[in-house]
PDB file of C-alpha atoms in Angstrom:
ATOM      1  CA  UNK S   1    -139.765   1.169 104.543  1.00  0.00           C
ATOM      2  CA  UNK S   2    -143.725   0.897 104.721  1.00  0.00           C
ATOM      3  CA  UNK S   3    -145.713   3.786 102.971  1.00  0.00           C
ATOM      4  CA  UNK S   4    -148.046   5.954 104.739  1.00  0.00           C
ATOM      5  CA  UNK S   5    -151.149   6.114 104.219  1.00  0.00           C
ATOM      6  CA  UNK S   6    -154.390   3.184 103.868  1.00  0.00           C
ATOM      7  CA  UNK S   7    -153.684   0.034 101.079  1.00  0.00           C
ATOM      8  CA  UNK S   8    -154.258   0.474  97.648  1.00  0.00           C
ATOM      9  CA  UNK S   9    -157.786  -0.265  96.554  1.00  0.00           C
ATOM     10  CA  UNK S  10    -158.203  -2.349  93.091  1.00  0.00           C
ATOM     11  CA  UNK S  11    -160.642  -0.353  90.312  1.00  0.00           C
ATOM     12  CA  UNK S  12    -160.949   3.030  89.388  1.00  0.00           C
ATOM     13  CA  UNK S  13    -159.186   5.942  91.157  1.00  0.00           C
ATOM     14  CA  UNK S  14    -162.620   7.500  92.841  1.00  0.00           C
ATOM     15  CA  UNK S  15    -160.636  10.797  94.391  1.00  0.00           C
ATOM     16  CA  UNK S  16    -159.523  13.982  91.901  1.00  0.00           C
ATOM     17  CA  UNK S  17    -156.178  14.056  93.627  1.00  0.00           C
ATOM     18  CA  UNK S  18    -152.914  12.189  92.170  1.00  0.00           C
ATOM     19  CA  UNK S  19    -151.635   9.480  94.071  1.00  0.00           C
ATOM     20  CA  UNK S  20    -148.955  10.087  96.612  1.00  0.00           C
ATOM     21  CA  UNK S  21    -146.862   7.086  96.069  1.00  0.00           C
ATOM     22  CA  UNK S  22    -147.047   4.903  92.959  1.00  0.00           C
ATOM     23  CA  UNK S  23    -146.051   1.323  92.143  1.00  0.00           C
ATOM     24  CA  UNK S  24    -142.450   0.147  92.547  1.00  0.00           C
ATOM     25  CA  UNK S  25    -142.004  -1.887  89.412  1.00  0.00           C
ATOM     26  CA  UNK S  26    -139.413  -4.679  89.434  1.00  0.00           C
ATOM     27  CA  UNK S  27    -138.465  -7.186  86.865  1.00  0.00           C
ATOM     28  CA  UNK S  28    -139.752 -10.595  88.575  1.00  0.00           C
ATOM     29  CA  UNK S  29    -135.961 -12.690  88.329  1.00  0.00           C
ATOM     30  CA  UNK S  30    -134.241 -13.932  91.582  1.00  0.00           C
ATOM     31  CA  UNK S  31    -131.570 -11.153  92.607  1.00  0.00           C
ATOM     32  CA  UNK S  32    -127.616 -12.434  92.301  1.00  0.00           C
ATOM     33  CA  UNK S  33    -125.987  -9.549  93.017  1.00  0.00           C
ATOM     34  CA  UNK S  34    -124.145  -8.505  96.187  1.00  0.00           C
ATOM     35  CA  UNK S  35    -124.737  -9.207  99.675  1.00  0.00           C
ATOM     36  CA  UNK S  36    -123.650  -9.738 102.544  1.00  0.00           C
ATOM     37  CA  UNK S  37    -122.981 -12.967 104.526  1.00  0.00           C
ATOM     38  CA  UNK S  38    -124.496 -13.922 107.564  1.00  0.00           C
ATOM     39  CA  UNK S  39    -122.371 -14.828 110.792  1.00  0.00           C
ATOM     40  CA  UNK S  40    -121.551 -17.720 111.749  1.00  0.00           C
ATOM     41  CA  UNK S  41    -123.042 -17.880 114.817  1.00  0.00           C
ATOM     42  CA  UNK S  42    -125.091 -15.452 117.504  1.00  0.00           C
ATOM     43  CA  UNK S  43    -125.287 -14.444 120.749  1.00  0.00           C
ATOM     44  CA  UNK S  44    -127.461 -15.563 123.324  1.00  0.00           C
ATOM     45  CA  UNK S  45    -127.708 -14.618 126.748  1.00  0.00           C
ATOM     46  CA  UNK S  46    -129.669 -15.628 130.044  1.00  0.00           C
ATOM     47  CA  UNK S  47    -129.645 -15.421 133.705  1.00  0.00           C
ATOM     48  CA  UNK S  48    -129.135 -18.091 135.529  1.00  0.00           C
ATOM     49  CA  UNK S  49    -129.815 -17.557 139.939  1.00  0.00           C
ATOM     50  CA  UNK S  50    -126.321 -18.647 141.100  1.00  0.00           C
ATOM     51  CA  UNK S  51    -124.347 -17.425 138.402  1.00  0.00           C
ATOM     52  CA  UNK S  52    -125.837 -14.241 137.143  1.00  0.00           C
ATOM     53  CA  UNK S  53    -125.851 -12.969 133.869  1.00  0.00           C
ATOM     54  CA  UNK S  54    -124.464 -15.792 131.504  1.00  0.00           C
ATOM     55  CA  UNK S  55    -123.717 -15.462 127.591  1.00  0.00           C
ATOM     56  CA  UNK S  56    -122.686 -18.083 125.289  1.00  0.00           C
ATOM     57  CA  UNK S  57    -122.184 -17.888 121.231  1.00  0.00           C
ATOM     58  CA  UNK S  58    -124.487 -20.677 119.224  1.00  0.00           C
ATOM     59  CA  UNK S  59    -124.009 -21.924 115.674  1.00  0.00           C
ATOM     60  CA  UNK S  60    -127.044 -20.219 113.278  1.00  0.00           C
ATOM     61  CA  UNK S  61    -129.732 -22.985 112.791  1.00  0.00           C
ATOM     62  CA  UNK S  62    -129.986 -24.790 109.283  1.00  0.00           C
ATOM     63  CA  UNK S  63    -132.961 -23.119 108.287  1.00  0.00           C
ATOM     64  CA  UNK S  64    -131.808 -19.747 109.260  1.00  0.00           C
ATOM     65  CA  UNK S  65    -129.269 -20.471 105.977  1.00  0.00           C
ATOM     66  CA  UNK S  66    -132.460 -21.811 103.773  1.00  0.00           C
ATOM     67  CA  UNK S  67    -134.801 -18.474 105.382  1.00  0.00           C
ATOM     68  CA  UNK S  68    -131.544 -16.213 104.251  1.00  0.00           C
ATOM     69  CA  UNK S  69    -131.197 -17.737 100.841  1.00  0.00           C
ATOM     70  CA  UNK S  70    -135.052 -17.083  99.725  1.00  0.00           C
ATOM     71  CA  UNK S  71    -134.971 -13.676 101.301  1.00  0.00           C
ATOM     72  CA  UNK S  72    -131.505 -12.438  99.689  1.00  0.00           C
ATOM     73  CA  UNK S  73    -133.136 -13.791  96.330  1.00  0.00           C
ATOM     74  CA  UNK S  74    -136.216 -11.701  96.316  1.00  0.00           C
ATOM     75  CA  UNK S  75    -136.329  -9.498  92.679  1.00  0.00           C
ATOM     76  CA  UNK S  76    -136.639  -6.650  94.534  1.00  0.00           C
ATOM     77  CA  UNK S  77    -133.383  -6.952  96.787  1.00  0.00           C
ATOM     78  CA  UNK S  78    -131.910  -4.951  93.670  1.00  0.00           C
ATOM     79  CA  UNK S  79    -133.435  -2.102  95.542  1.00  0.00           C
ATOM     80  CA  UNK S  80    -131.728  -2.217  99.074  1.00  0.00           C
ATOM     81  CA  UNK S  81    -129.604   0.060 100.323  1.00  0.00           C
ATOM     82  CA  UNK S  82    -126.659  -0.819 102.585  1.00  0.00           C
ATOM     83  CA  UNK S  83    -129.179  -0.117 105.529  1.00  0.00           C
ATOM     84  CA  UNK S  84    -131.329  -2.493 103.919  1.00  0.00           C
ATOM     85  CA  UNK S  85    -129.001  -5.216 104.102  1.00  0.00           C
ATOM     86  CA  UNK S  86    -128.089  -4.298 107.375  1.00  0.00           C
ATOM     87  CA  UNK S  87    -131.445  -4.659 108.398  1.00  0.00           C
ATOM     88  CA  UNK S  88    -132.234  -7.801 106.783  1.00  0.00           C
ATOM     89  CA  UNK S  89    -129.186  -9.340 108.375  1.00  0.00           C
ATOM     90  CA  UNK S  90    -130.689  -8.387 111.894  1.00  0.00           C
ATOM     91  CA  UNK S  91    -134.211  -9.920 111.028  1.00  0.00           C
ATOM     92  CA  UNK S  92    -131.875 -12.822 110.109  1.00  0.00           C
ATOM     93  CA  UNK S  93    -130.427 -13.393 113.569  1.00  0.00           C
ATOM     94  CA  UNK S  94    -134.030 -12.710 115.151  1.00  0.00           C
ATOM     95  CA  UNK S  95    -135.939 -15.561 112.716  1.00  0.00           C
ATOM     96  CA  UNK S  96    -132.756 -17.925 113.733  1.00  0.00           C
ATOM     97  CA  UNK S  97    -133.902 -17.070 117.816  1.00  0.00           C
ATOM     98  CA  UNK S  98    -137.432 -18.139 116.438  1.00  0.00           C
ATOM     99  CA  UNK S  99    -136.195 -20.894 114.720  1.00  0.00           C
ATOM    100  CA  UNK S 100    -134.024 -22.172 117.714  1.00  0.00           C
ATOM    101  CA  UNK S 101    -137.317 -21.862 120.292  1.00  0.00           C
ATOM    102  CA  UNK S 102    -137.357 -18.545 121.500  1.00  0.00           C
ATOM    103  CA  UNK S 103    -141.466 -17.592 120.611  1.00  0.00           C
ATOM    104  CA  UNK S 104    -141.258 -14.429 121.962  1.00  0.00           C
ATOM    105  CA  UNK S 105    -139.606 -12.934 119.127  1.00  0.00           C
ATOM    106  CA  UNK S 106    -142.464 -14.581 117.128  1.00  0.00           C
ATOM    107  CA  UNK S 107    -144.376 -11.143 116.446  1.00  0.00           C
ATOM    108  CA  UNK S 108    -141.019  -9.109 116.077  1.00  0.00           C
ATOM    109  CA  UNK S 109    -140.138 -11.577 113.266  1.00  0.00           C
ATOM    110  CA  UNK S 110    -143.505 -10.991 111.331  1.00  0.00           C
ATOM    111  CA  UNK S 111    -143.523  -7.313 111.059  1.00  0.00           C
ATOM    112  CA  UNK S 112    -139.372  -7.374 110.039  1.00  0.00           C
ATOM    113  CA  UNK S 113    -140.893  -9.688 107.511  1.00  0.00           C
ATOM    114  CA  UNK S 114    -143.519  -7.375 106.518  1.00  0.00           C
ATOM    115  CA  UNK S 115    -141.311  -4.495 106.197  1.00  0.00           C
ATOM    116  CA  UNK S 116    -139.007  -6.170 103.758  1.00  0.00           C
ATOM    117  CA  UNK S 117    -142.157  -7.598 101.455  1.00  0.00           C
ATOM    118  CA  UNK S 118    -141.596 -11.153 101.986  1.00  0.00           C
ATOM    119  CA  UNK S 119    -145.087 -11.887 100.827  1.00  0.00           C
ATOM    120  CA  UNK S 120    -147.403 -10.817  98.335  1.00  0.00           C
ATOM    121  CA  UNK S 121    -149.663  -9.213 100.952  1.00  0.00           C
ATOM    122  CA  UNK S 122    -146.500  -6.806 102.224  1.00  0.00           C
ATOM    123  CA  UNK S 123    -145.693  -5.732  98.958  1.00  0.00           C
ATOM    124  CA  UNK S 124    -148.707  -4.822  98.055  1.00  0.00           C
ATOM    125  CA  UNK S 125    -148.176  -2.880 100.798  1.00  0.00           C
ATOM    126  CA  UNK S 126    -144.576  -1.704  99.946  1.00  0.00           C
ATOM    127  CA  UNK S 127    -146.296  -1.222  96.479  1.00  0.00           C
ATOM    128  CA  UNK S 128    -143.836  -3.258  94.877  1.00  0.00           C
ATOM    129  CA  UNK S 129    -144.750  -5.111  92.305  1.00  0.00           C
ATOM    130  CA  UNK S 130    -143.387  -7.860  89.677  1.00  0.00           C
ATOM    131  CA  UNK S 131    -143.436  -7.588  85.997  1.00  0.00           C
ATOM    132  CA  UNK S 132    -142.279 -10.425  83.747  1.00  0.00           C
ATOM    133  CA  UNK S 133    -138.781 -10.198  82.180  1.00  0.00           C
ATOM    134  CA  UNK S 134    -140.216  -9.180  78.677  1.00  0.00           C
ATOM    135  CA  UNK S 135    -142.378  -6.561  80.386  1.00  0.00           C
ATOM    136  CA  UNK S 136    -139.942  -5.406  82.829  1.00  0.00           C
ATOM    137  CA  UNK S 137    -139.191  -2.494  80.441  1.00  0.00           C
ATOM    138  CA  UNK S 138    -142.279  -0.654  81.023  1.00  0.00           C
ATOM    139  CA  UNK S 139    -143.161   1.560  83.929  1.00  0.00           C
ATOM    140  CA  UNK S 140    -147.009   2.534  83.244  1.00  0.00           C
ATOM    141  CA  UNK S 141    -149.527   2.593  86.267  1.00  0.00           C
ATOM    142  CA  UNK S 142    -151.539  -0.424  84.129  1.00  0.00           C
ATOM    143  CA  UNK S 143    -151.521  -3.697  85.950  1.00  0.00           C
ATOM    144  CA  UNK S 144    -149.518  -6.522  84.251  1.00  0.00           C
ATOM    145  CA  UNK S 145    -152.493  -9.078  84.433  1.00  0.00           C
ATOM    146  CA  UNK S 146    -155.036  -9.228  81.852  1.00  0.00           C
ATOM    147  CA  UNK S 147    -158.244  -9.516  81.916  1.00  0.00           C
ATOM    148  CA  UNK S 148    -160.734 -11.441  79.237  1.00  0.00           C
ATOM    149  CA  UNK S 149    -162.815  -8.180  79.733  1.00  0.00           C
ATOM    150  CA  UNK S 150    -160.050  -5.713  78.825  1.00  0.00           C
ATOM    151  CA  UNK S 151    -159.473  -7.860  75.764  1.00  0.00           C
ATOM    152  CA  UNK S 152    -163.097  -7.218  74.237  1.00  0.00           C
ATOM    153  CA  UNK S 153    -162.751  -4.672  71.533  1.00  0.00           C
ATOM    154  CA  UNK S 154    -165.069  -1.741  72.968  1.00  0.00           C
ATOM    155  CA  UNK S 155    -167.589  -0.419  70.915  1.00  0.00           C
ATOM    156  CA  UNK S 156    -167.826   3.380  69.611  1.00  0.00           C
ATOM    157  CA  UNK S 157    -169.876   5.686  70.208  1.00  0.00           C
ATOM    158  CA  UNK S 158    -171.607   6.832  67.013  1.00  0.00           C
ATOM    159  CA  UNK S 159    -172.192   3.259  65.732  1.00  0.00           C
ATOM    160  CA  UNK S 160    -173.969   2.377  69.173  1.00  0.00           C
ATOM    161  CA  UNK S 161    -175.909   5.073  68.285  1.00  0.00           C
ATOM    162  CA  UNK S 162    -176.586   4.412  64.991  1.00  0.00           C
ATOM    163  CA  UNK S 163    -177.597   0.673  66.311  1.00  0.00           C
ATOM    164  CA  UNK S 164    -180.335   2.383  68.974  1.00  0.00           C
ATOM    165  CA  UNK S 165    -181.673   5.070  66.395  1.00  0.00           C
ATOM    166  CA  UNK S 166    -181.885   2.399  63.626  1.00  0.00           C
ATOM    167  CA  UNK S 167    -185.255   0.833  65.216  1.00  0.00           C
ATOM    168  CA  UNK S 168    -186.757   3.793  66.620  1.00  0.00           C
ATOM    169  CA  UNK S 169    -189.540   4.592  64.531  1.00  0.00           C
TER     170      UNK S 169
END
Protein backbone atom coordinates (compact mmCIF):
# COMPACT_ATOMS: atom_id res chain seq x y z
CA UNK A 1 0.00 0.00 0.00
CA UNK A 2 3.00 2.48 0.82
CA UNK A 3 4.47 4.44 -2.24
CA UNK A 4 7.95 4.19 -3.27
CA UNK A 5 10.05 6.54 -3.22
CA UNK A 6 11.32 9.50 -0.25
CA UNK A 7 8.16 11.75 1.52
CA UNK A 8 6.80 14.55 -0.09
CA UNK A 9 8.59 17.79 0.62
CA UNK A 10 6.26 21.04 1.30
CA UNK A 11 7.19 24.24 -1.26
CA UNK A 12 8.03 24.40 -4.68
CA UNK A 13 8.67 21.36 -6.92
CA UNK A 14 12.73 22.00 -7.28
CA UNK A 15 13.21 18.89 -9.99
CA UNK A 16 12.03 19.34 -13.99
CA UNK A 17 10.51 15.90 -13.83
CA UNK A 18 6.60 15.26 -13.08
CA UNK A 19 5.80 13.61 -10.04
CA UNK A 20 5.42 9.88 -9.99
CA UNK A 21 2.54 9.56 -7.70
CA UNK A 22 0.19 12.43 -6.83
CA UNK A 23 -2.22 13.14 -3.97
CA UNK A 24 -5.10 10.77 -3.20
CA UNK A 25 -7.89 13.21 -2.56
CA UNK A 26 -10.76 12.11 -0.31
CA UNK A 27 -13.77 13.92 0.91
CA UNK A 28 -12.97 14.20 4.85
CA UNK A 29 -16.67 12.38 6.20
CA UNK A 30 -16.54 9.14 8.34
CA UNK A 31 -17.04 6.08 5.83
CA UNK A 32 -20.63 4.03 6.39
CA UNK A 33 -20.49 1.85 3.80
CA UNK A 34 -19.74 -1.89 3.79
CA UNK A 35 -17.55 -3.93 5.81
CA UNK A 36 -16.93 -6.63 7.23
CA UNK A 37 -17.39 -7.84 10.85
CA UNK A 38 -14.85 -8.90 13.06
CA UNK A 39 -14.93 -12.45 14.83
CA UNK A 40 -15.97 -13.07 17.74
CA UNK A 41 -13.16 -14.34 19.22
CA UNK A 42 -9.29 -15.50 18.25
CA UNK A 43 -6.97 -17.97 18.56
CA UNK A 44 -4.25 -18.23 20.82
CA UNK A 45 -1.81 -20.79 21.27
CA UNK A 46 1.20 -21.74 23.67
CA UNK A 47 3.32 -24.49 24.85
CA UNK A 48 3.07 -25.60 27.92
CA UNK A 49 6.26 -28.52 29.16
CA UNK A 50 3.92 -31.39 30.15
CA UNK A 51 1.31 -30.94 27.77
CA UNK A 52 2.78 -29.72 24.56
CA UNK A 53 1.37 -27.57 22.17
CA UNK A 54 -1.96 -26.13 23.71
CA UNK A 55 -4.62 -23.80 21.85
CA UNK A 56 -7.58 -22.23 23.27
CA UNK A 57 -10.19 -19.60 21.51
CA UNK A 58 -10.51 -16.06 23.62
CA UNK A 59 -13.30 -13.50 23.38
CA UNK A 60 -11.80 -10.14 21.30
CA UNK A 61 -10.97 -7.47 24.00
CA UNK A 62 -13.36 -4.34 24.38
CA UNK A 63 -11.12 -2.04 22.85
CA UNK A 64 -10.32 -4.21 19.97
CA UNK A 65 -14.33 -3.28 19.09
CA UNK A 66 -13.62 0.68 19.90
CA UNK A 67 -9.83 0.30 17.73
CA UNK A 68 -12.17 -1.44 14.82
CA UNK A 69 -14.87 1.17 14.90
CA UNK A 70 -12.37 4.33 14.38
CA UNK A 71 -10.41 2.41 11.82
CA UNK A 72 -13.52 1.10 9.64
CA UNK A 73 -14.64 4.91 9.84
CA UNK A 74 -11.63 6.46 8.31
CA UNK A 75 -12.86 8.75 4.94
CA UNK A 76 -10.63 6.99 3.05
CA UNK A 77 -11.91 3.29 3.76
CA UNK A 78 -14.12 4.22 0.57
CA UNK A 79 -10.96 3.23 -1.16
CA UNK A 80 -10.28 -0.45 0.05
CA UNK A 81 -10.42 -3.21 -1.85
CA UNK A 82 -11.66 -6.59 -0.57
CA UNK A 83 -7.86 -7.28 0.21
CA UNK A 84 -7.94 -4.21 2.06
CA UNK A 85 -10.50 -5.27 4.34
CA UNK A 86 -9.03 -8.46 4.60
CA UNK A 87 -6.04 -6.97 5.74
CA UNK A 88 -7.41 -4.62 8.12
CA UNK A 89 -9.32 -7.43 9.74
CA UNK A 90 -5.88 -9.25 10.37
CA UNK A 91 -4.22 -6.02 11.91
CA UNK A 92 -7.48 -6.24 13.93
CA UNK A 93 -6.80 -9.60 15.57
CA UNK A 94 -2.96 -8.59 15.99
CA UNK A 95 -3.85 -4.97 17.94
CA UNK A 96 -6.46 -7.27 20.09
CA UNK A 97 -3.01 -9.71 20.97
CA UNK A 98 -1.48 -6.20 21.89
CA UNK A 99 -4.30 -5.16 23.62
CA UNK A 100 -4.68 -8.49 25.64
CA UNK A 101 -0.63 -8.33 26.73
CA UNK A 102 1.19 -9.89 24.14
CA UNK A 103 4.10 -6.79 23.46
CA UNK A 104 5.77 -8.58 21.03
CA UNK A 105 3.42 -7.87 18.38
CA UNK A 106 3.89 -4.21 19.51
CA UNK A 107 6.10 -3.20 16.34
CA UNK A 108 4.04 -5.52 13.91
CA UNK A 109 0.96 -3.50 15.02
CA UNK A 110 2.60 -0.03 14.18
CA UNK A 111 3.69 -0.59 10.70
CA UNK A 112 -0.04 -2.50 9.85
CA UNK A 113 -1.10 0.82 11.23
CA UNK A 114 1.10 2.76 9.07
CA UNK A 115 0.21 0.97 6.02
CA UNK A 116 -3.47 1.63 6.35
CA UNK A 117 -2.87 5.65 7.21
CA UNK A 118 -4.18 5.64 10.60
CA UNK A 119 -2.45 8.90 11.29
CA UNK A 120 -1.75 12.00 9.67
CA UNK A 121 1.97 11.19 9.46
CA UNK A 122 1.10 7.72 7.32
CA UNK A 123 -0.99 9.37 5.01
CA UNK A 124 1.07 11.79 4.22
CA UNK A 125 2.87 9.02 3.39
CA UNK A 126 0.07 7.08 1.53
CA UNK A 127 -0.43 10.64 0.02
CA UNK A 128 -3.87 10.66 0.98
CA UNK A 129 -5.26 13.53 1.84
CA UNK A 130 -8.69 15.16 3.21
CA UNK A 131 -10.64 17.84 1.59
CA UNK A 132 -13.73 19.35 3.21
CA UNK A 133 -17.18 18.20 1.97
CA UNK A 134 -17.74 21.48 -0.09
CA UNK A 135 -14.27 21.07 -1.58
CA UNK A 136 -14.34 17.46 -2.04
CA UNK A 137 -15.28 18.12 -5.70
CA UNK A 138 -12.01 19.30 -6.78
CA UNK A 139 -8.97 17.27 -7.62
CA UNK A 140 -6.12 20.05 -8.29
CA UNK A 141 -2.50 19.43 -6.89
CA UNK A 142 -3.20 22.93 -4.66
CA UNK A 143 -3.27 22.27 -0.98
CA UNK A 144 -6.69 22.82 0.73
CA UNK A 145 -5.19 25.14 3.53
CA UNK A 146 -4.79 28.71 3.02
CA UNK A 147 -2.43 30.79 3.72
CA UNK A 148 -2.71 34.77 4.80
CA UNK A 149 0.23 35.06 2.26
CA UNK A 150 -1.54 33.43 -0.70
CA UNK A 151 -4.43 35.76 0.06
CA UNK A 152 -2.34 39.08 -0.64
CA UNK A 153 -3.28 40.31 -4.03
CA UNK A 154 0.26 40.14 -5.90
CA UNK A 155 1.44 42.99 -7.56
CA UNK A 156 2.15 43.31 -11.51
CA UNK A 157 4.80 43.70 -13.14
CA UNK A 158 4.68 46.93 -15.17
CA UNK A 159 3.21 49.00 -12.29
CA UNK A 160 6.20 47.80 -9.97
CA UNK A 161 8.06 49.14 -12.53
CA UNK A 162 6.49 52.13 -13.07
CA UNK A 163 6.75 52.60 -9.01
CA UNK A 164 10.89 52.04 -9.24
CA UNK A 165 11.34 54.24 -12.50
CA UNK A 166 9.04 56.97 -11.05
CA UNK A 167 11.96 58.30 -8.59
CA UNK A 168 14.87 57.62 -10.60
CA UNK A 169 16.06 60.78 -11.76
Amino acid sequence: MAVAGRKPKDGPKRNRVAAVHDWTTVVDQPYDGPRPTLPEARRVEWTDRELGRQSDMQPLQSITGQWWDRVASMPHCVLWSDADWQYAVTTALVADAVFAGDVRLAGELRQRERVLGTTLDARRDLRIRYVPAEDGDQDDEQPVARTAAAARPVTRLDERRRRLTADAP
